[in-house]
PDB file of C-alpha atoms and ligand atoms in Angstrom:
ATOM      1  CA  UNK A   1       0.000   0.000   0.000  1.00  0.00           C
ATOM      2  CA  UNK A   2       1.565   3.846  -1.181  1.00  0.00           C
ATOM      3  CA  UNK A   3       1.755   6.213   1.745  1.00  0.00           C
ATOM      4  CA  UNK A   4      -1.383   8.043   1.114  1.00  0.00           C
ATOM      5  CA  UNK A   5      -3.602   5.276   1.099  1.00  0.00           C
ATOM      6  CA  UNK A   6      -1.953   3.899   4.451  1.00  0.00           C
ATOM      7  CA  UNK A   7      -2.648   7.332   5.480  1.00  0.00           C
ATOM      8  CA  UNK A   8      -6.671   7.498   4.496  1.00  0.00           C
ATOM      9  CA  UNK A   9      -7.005   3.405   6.047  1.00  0.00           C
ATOM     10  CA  UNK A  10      -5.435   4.789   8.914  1.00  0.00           C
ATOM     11  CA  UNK A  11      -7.797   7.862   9.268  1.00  0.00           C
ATOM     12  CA  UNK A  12     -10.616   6.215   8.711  1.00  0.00           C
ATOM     13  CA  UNK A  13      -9.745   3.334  11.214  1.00  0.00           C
ATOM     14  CA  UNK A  14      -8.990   5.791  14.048  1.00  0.00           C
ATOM     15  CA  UNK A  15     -11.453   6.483  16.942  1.00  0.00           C
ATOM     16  CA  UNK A  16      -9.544   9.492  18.231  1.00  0.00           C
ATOM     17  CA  UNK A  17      -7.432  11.949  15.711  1.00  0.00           C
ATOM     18  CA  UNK A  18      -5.886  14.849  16.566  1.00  0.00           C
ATOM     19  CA  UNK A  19      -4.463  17.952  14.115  1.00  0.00           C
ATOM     20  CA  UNK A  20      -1.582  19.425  14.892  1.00  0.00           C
ATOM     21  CA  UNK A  21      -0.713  22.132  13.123  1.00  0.00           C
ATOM     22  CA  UNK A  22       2.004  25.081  12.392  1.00  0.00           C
ATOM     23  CA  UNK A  23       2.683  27.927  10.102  1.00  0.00           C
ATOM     24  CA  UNK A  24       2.382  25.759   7.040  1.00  0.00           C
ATOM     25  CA  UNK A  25      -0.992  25.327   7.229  1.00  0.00           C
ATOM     26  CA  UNK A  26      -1.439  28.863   6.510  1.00  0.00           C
ATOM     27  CA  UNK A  27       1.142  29.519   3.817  1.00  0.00           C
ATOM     28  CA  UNK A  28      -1.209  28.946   0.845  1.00  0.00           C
ATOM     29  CA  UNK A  29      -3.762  31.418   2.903  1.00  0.00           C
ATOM     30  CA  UNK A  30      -0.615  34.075   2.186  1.00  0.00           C
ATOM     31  CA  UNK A  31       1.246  34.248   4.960  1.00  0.00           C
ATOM     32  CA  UNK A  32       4.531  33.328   5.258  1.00  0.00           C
ATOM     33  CA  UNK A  33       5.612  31.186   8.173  1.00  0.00           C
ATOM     34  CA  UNK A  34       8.312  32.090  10.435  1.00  0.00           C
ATOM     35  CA  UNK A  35      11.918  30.421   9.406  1.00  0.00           C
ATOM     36  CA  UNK A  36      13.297  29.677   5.906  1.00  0.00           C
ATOM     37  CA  UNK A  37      14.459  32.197   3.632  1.00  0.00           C
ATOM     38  CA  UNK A  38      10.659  33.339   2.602  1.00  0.00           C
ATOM     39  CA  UNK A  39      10.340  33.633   6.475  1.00  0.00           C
ATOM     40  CA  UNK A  40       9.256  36.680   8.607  1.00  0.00           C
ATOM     41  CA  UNK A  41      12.576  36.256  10.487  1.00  0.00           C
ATOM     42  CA  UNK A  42      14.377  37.111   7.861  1.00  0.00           C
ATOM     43  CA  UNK A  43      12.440  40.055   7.456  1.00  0.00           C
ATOM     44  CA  UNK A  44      11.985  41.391  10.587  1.00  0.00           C
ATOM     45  CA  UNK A  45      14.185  41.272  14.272  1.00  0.00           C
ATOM     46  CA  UNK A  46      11.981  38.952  16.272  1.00  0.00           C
ATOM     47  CA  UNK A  47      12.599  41.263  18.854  1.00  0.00           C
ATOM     48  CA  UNK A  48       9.739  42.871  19.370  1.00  0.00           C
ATOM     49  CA  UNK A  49       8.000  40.043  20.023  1.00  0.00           C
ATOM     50  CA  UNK A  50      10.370  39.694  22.893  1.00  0.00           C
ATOM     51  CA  UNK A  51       7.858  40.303  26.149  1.00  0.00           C
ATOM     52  CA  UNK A  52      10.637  42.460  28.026  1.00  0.00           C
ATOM     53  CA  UNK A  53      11.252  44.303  25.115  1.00  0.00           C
ATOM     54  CA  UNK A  54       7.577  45.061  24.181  1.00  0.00           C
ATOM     55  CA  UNK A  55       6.588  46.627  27.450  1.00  0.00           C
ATOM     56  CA  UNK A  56       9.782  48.944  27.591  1.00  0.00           C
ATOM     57  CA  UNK A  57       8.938  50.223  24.089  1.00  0.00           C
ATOM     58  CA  UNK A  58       5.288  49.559  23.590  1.00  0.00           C
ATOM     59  CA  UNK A  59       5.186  52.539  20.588  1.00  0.00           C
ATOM     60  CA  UNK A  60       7.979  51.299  18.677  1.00  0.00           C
ATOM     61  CA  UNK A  61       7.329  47.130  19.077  1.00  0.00           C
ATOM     62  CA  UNK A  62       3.462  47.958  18.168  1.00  0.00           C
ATOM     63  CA  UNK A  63       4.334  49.872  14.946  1.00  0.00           C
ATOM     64  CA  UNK A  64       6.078  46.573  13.661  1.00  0.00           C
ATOM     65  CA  UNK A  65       3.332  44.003  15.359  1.00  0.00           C
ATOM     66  CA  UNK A  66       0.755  45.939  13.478  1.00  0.00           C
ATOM     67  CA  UNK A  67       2.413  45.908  10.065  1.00  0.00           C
ATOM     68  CA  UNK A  68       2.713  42.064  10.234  1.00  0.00           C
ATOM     69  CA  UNK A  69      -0.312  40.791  12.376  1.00  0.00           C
ATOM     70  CA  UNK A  70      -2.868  43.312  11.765  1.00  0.00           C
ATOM     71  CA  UNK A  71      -2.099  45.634   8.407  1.00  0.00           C
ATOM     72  CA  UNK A  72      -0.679  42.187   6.230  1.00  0.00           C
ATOM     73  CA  UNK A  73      -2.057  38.614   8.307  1.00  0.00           C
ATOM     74  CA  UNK A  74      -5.663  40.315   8.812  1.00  0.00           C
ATOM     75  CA  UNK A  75      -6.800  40.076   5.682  1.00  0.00           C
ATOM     76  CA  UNK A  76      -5.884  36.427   5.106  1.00  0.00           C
ATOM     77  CA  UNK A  77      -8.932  33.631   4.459  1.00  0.00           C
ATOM     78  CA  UNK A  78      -8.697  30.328   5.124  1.00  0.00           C
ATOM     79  CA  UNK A  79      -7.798  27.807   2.895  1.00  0.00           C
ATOM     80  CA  UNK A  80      -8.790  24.084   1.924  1.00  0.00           C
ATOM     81  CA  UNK A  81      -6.533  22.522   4.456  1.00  0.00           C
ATOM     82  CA  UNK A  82      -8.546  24.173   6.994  1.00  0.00           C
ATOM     83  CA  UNK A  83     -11.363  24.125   5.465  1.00  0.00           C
ATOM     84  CA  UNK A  84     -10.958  19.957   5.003  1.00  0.00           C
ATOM     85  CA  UNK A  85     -10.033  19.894   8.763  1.00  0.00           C
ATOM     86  CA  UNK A  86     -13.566  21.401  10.456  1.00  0.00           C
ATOM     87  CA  UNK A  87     -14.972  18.507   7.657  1.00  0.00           C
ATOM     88  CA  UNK A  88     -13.351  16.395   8.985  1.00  0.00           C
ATOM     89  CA  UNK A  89     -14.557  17.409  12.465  1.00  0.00           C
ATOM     90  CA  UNK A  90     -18.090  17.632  11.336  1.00  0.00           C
ATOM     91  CA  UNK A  91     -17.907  14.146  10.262  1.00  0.00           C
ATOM     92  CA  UNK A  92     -17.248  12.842  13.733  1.00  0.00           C
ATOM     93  CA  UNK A  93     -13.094  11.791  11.957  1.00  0.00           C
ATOM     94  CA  UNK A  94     -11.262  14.328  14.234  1.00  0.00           C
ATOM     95  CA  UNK A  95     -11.544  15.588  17.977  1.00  0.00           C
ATOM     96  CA  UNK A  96      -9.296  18.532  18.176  1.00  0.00           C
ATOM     97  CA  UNK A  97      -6.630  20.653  15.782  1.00  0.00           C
ATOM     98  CA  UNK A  98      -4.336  21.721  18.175  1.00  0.00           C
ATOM     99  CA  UNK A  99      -2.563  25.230  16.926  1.00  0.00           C
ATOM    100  CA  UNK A 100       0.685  27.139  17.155  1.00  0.00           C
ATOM    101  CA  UNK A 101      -0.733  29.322  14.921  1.00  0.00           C
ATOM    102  CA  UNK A 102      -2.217  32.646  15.688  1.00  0.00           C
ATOM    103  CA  UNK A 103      -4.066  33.400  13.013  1.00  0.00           C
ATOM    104  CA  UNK A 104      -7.622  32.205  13.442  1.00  0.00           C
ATOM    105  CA  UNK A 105      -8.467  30.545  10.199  1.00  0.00           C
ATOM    106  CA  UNK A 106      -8.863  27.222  11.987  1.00  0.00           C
ATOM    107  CA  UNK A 107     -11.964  29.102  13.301  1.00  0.00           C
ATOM    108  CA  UNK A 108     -12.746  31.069  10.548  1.00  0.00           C
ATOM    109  CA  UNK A 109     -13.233  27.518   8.291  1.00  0.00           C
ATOM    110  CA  UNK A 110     -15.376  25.946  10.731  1.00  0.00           C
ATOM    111  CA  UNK A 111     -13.383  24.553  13.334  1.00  0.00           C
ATOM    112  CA  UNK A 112     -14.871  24.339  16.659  1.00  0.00           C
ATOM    113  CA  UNK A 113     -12.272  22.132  19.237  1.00  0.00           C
ATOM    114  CA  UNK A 114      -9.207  24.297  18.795  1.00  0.00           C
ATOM    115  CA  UNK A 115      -6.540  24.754  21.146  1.00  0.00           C
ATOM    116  CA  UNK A 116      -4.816  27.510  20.390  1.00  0.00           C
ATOM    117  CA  UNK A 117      -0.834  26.891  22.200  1.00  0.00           C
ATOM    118  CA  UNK A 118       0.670  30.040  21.323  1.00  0.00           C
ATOM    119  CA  UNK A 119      -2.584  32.153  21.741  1.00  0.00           C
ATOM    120  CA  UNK A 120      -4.512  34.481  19.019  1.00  0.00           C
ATOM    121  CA  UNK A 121      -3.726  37.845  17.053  1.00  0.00           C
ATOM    122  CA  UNK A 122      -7.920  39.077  16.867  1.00  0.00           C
ATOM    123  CA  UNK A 123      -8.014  39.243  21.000  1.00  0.00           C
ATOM    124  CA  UNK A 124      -5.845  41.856  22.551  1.00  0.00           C
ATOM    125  CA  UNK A 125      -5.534  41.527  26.605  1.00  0.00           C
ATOM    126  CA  UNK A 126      -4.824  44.216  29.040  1.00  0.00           C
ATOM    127  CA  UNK A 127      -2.323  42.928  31.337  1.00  0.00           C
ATOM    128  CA  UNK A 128      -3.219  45.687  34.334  1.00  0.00           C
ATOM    129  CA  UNK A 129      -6.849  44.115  34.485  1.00  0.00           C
ATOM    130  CA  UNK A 130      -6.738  40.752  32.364  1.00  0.00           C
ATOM    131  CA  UNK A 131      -9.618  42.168  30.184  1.00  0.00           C
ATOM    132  CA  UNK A 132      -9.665  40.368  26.651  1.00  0.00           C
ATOM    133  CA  UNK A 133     -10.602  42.864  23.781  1.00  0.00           C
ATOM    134  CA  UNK A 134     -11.667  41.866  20.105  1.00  0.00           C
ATOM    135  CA  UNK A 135      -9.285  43.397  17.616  1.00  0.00           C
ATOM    136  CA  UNK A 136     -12.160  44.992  15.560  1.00  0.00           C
ATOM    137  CA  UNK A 137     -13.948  46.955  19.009  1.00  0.00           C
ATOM    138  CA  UNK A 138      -9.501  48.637  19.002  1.00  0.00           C
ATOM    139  CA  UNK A 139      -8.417  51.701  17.163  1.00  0.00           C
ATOM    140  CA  UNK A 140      -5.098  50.406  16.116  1.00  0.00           C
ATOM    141  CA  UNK A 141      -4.398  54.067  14.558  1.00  0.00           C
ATOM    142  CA  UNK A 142      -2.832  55.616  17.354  1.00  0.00           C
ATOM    143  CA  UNK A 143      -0.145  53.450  18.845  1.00  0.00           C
ATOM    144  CA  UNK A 144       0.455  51.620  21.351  1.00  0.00           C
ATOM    145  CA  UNK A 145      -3.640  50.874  21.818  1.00  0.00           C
ATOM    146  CA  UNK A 146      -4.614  51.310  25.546  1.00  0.00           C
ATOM    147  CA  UNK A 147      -7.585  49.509  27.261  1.00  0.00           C
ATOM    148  CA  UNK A 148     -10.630  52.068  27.265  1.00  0.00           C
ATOM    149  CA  UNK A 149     -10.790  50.330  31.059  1.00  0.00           C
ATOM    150  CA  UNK A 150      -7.780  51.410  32.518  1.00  0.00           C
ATOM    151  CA  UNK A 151      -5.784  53.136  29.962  1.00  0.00           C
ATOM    152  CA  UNK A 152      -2.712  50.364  30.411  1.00  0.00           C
ATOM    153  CA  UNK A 153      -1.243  49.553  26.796  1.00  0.00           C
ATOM    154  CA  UNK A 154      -2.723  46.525  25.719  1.00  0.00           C
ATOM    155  CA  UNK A 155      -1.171  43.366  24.381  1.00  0.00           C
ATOM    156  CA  UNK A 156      -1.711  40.747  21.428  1.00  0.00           C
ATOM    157  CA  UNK A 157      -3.123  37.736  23.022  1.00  0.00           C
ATOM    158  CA  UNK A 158      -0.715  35.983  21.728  1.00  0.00           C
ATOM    159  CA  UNK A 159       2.266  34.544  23.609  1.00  0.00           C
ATOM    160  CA  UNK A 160       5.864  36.539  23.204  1.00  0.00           C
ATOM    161  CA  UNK A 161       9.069  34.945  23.965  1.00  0.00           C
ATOM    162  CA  UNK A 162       9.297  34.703  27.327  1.00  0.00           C
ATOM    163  CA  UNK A 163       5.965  34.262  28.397  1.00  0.00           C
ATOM    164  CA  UNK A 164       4.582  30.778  28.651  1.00  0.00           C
ATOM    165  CA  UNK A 165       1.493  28.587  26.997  1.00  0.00           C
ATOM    166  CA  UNK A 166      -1.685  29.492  28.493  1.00  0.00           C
ATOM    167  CA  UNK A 167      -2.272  26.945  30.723  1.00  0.00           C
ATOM    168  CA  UNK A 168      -5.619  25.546  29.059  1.00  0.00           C
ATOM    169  CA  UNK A 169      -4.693  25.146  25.296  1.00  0.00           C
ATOM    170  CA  UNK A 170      -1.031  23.219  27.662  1.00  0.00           C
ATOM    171  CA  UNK A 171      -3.069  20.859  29.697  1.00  0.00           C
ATOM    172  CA  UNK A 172      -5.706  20.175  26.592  1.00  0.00           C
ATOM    173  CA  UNK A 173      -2.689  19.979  24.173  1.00  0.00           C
ATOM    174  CA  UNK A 174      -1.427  17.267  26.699  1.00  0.00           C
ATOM    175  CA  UNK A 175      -4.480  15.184  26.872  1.00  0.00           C
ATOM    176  CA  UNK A 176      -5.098  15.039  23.276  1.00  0.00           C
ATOM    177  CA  UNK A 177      -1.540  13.371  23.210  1.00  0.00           C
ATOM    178  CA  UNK A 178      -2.476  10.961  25.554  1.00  0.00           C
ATOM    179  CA  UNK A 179      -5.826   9.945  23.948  1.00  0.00           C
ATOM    180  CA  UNK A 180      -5.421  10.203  20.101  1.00  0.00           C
ATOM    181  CA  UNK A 181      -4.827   7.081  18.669  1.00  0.00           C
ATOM    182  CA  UNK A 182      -3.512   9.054  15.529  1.00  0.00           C
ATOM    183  CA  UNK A 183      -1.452  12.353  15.258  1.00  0.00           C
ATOM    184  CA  UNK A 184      -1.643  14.507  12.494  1.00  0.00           C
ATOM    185  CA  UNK A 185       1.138  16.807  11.729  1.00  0.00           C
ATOM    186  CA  UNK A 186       0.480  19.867   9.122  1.00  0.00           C
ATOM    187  CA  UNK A 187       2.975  22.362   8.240  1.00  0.00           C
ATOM    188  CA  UNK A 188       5.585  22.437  11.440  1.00  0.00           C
ATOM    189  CA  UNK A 189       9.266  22.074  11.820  1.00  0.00           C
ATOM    190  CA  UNK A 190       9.014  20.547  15.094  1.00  0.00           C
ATOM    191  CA  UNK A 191      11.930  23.081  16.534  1.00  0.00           C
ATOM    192  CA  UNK A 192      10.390  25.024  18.478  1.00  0.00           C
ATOM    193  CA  UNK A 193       9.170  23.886  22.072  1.00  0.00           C
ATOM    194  CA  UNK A 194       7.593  23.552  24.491  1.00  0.00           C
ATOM    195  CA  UNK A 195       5.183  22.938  21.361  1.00  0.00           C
ATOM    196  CA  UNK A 196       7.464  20.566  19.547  1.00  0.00           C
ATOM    197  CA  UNK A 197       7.028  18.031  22.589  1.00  0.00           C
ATOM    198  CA  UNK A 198       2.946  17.075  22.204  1.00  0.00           C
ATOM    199  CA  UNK A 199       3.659  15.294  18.914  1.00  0.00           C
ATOM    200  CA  UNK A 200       6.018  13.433  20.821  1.00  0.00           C
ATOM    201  CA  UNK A 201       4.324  12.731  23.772  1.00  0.00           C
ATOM    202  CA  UNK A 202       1.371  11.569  21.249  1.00  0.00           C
ATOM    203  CA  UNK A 203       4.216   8.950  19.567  1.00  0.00           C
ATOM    204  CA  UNK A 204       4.935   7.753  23.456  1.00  0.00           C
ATOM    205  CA  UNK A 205       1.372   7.003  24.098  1.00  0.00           C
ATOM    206  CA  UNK A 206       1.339   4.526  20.937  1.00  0.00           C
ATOM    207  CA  UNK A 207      -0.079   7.246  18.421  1.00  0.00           C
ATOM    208  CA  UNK A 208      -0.097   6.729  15.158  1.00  0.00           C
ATOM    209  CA  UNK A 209       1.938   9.797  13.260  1.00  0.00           C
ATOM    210  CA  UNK A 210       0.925  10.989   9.939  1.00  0.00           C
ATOM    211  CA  UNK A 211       2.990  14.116   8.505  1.00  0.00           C
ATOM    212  CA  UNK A 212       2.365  16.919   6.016  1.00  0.00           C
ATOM    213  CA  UNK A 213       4.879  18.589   4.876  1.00  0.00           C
ATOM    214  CA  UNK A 214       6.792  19.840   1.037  1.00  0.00           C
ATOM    215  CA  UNK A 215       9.898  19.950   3.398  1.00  0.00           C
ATOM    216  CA  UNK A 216      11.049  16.623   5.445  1.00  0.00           C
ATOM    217  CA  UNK A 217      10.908  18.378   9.545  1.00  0.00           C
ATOM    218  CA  UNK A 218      12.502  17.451  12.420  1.00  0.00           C
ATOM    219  CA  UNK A 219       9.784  14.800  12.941  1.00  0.00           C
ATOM    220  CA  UNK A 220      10.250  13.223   9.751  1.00  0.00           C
ATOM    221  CA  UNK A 221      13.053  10.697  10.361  1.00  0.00           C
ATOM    222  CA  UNK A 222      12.496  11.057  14.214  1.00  0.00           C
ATOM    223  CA  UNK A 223       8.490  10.356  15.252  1.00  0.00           C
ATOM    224  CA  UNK A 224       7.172  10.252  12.168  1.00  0.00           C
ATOM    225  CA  UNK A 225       5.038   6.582  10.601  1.00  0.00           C
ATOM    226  CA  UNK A 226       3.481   7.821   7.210  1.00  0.00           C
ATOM    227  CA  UNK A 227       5.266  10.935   5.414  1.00  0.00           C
ATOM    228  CA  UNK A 228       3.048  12.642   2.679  1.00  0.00           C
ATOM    229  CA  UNK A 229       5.716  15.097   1.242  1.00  0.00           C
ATOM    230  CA  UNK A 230       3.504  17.955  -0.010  1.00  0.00           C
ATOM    231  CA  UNK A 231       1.269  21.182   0.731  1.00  0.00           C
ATOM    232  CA  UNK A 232      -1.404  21.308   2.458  1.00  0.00           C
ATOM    233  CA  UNK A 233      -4.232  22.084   0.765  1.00  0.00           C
ATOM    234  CA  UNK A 234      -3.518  19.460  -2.129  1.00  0.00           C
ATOM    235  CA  UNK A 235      -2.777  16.757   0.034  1.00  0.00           C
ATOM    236  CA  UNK A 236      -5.941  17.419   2.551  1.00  0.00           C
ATOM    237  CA  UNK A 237      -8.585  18.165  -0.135  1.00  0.00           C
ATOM    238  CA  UNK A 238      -7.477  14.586  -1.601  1.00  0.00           C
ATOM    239  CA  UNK A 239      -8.042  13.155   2.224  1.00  0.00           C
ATOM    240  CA  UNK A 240     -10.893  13.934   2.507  1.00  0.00           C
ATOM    241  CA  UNK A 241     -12.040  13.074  -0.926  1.00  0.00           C
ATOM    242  CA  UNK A 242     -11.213   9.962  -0.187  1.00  0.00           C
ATOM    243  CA  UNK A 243     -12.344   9.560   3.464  1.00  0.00           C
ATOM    244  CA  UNK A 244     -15.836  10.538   2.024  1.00  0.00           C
ATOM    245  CA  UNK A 245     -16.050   8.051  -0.526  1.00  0.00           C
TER     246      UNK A 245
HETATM  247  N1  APR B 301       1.942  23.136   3.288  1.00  0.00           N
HETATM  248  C1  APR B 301       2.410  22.480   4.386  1.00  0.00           C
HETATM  249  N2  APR B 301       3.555  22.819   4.997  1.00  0.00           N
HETATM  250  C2  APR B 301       4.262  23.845   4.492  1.00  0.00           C
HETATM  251  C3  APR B 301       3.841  24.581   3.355  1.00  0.00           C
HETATM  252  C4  APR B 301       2.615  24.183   2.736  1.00  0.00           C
HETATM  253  N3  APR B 301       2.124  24.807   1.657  1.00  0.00           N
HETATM  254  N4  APR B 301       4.761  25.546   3.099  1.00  0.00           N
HETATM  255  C5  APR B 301       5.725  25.427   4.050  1.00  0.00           C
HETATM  256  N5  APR B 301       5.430  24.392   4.883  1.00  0.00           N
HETATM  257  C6  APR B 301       6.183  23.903   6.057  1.00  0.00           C
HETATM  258  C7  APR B 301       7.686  24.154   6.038  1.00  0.00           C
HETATM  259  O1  APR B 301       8.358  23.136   5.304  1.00  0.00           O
HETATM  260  C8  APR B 301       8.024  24.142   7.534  1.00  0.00           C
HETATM  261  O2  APR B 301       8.268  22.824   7.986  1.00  0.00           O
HETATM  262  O3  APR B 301       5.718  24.590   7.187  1.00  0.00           O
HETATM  263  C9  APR B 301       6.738  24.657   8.186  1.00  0.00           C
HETATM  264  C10 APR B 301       6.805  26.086   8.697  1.00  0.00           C
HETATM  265  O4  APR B 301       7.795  26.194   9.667  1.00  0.00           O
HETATM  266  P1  APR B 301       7.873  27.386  10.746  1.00  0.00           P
HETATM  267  O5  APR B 301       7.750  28.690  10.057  1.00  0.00           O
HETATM  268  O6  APR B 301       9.068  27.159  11.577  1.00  0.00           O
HETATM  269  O7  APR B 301       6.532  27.204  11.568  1.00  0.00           O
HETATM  270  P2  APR B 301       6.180  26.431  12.889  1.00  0.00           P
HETATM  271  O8  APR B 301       6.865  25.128  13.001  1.00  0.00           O
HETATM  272  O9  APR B 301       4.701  26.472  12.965  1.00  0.00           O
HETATM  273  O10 APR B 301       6.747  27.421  13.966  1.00  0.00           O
HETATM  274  C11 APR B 301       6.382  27.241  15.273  1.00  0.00           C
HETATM  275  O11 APR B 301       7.602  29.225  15.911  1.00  0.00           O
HETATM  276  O12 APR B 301       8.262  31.491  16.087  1.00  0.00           O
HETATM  277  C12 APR B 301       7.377  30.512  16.452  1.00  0.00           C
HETATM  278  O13 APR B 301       5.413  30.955  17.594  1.00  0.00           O
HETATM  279  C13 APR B 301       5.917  30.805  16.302  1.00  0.00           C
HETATM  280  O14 APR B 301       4.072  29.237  16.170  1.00  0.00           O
HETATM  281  C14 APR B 301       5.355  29.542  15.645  1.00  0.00           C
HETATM  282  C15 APR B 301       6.374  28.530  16.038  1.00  0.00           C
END
C-alpha cells in the first residue's frame, strides 16, 4: 500500500485523531511562516515580540506588530486545508486541531475544538486588568492601543518569547496526546518547544503519526510513521475526498 492510502485506512480506522498544526498550514492562505528564507525572520528582528522588550517600548514594538499581524495577516482567508479539517470534524473523523498558529483561520473555516498553544492575534488583553478585547472593538491608529478600562497599553493575546502557553490550550494539548490514537502533523518544523514536545508525547502514548509537509521536519526521520511530502491544501482536499467516498 503507497503512503497516502496507508494514510486514508489509517484515518478512517482511528477512533480518536488529533491535528496538529504550524505555520504551514497557513502559507497557501498568504502568509509566510516564520523560518526559511521566505520567512518573517528574515524580514523582521523577532525582537519585538520579545515580552521584556515590548513593554519597555510599547510605541515602537506595536508599529512593527501591526504591520505584520494586523495591516498584512488580517486580511488572510482560510484555505482548503482548513477548510478539510472542520470537515473532517463535522464528520465525527477528528476531535481537536491543536494550533501554534495565531491566526484564526482554523476558526474562521469551521473549526470548533481548537486549542490555540501560542494564543490568538484578533483578541488583545490588558495585562493591568486581564480584560480580553476583540481586535475589531480597538483603534489600532494611534499606537500603542490602551484599554478604554484602565488606559494600560494593551497586548496581542498571543504569547511573546518569554511568556509561557496558556495553561488551558497546555493541559488540553497534553491530553489530546495521551488519547489520540492518531497524530496529524500539518505544516511544522518541530523546533520550536515547548510545542514541539505534544507530537512526541502523542508517539509515546502509541499514536499513530501521519505528517504533512513539502519539506522533510525534524519529525520526519524522528516520530514520524506515514510521510506525505507535499502542501497542504492538495494533500488534505485529496483526504478527505477519499475519506468521504
Ligand atoms: N503546506 C504544508 N507545509 C508547508 C507549506 C505548505 N504549503 N509551506 C511550508 N510548509 C512547512 C515548512 O516546510 C516548515 O516545515 O511549514 C513549516 C513552517 O515552519 P515554521 O515557520 O518554523 O513554523 P512552525 O513550526 O509552525 O513554527 C512554530 O515558531 O516562532 C514561532 O510561535 C511561532 O508558532 C510559531 C512557532
Amino acid at each position: 500500500m503507497d503512503a497516502f492510502s496507508e494514510a486514508v485506512e489509517t484515518l478512517r480506522k482511528s477512533k480518536h485523531t488529533t491535528a496538529f498544526t504550524g505555520a504551514g498550514i497557513s502559507v497557501e492562505s498568504g502568509i509566510p511562516p516564520f523560518r526559511g528564507p521566505e520567512g518573517l525572520w528574515s524580514k523582521y528582528d523577532p525582537r519585538v515580540l520579545d515580552i521584556d522588550y515590548f513593554y519597555n517600548h510599547p510605541a515602537e514594538a506595536w508599529k512593527v506588530i501591526r504591520e505584520i499581524f494586523y495591516d498584512f495577516f488580517g486580511k488572510a482567508k482560510p484555505n482548503p486545508a482548513h477548510f478539510a479539517l472542520a470537515d473532517m470534524e463535522k464528520a465525527g473523523l477528528l476531535s481537536a486541531v491543536i494550533t501554534q498558529n495565531i491566526d484564526n483561520l482554523h476558526q474562521e473555516a469551521g473549526s470548533k475544538t481548537v486549542y490555540e498553544y501560542h494564543g490568538n492575534s484578533k483578541r488583545l488583553v490588558c495585562p493591568k486588568c486581564g480584560k480580553k478585547w476583540s481586535v475589531d472593538k480597538i483603534s489600532l491608529e494611534d499606537l500603542p492601543p490602551r484599554c478604554p478600562e484602565d488606559q494600560a497599553v494593551l497586548k496581542p493575546d498571543f504569547i511573546f518569547f518569554g511568556e509561557g502557553i496558556p495553561p488551558l490550550a497546555a493541559r488540553k494539548s497534553e491530553e489530546e496526546a495521551y488519547q489520540a490514537e492518531v497524530f496529524l502533523l500539518i505544516g511544522t518544523t518541530g523546533e520550536v518547544m515547548p510545542a514541539a514536545m505534544i507530537p512526541r508525547m502523542a508517539r509515546n502514548h502509541d499514536a499513530v503519526i501521519i505528517e504533512i509537509n513539502p519539506q522533510p521536519s525534524a519529525y520526519t526521520y524522528d516520530i514520524t510513521d506515514i510521510y506525505l511530502r507535499g502542501k497542504a491544501g492538495d494533500t488534505m482536499n485529496r483526504i478527505v475526498r477519499e475519506l468521504r467516498s
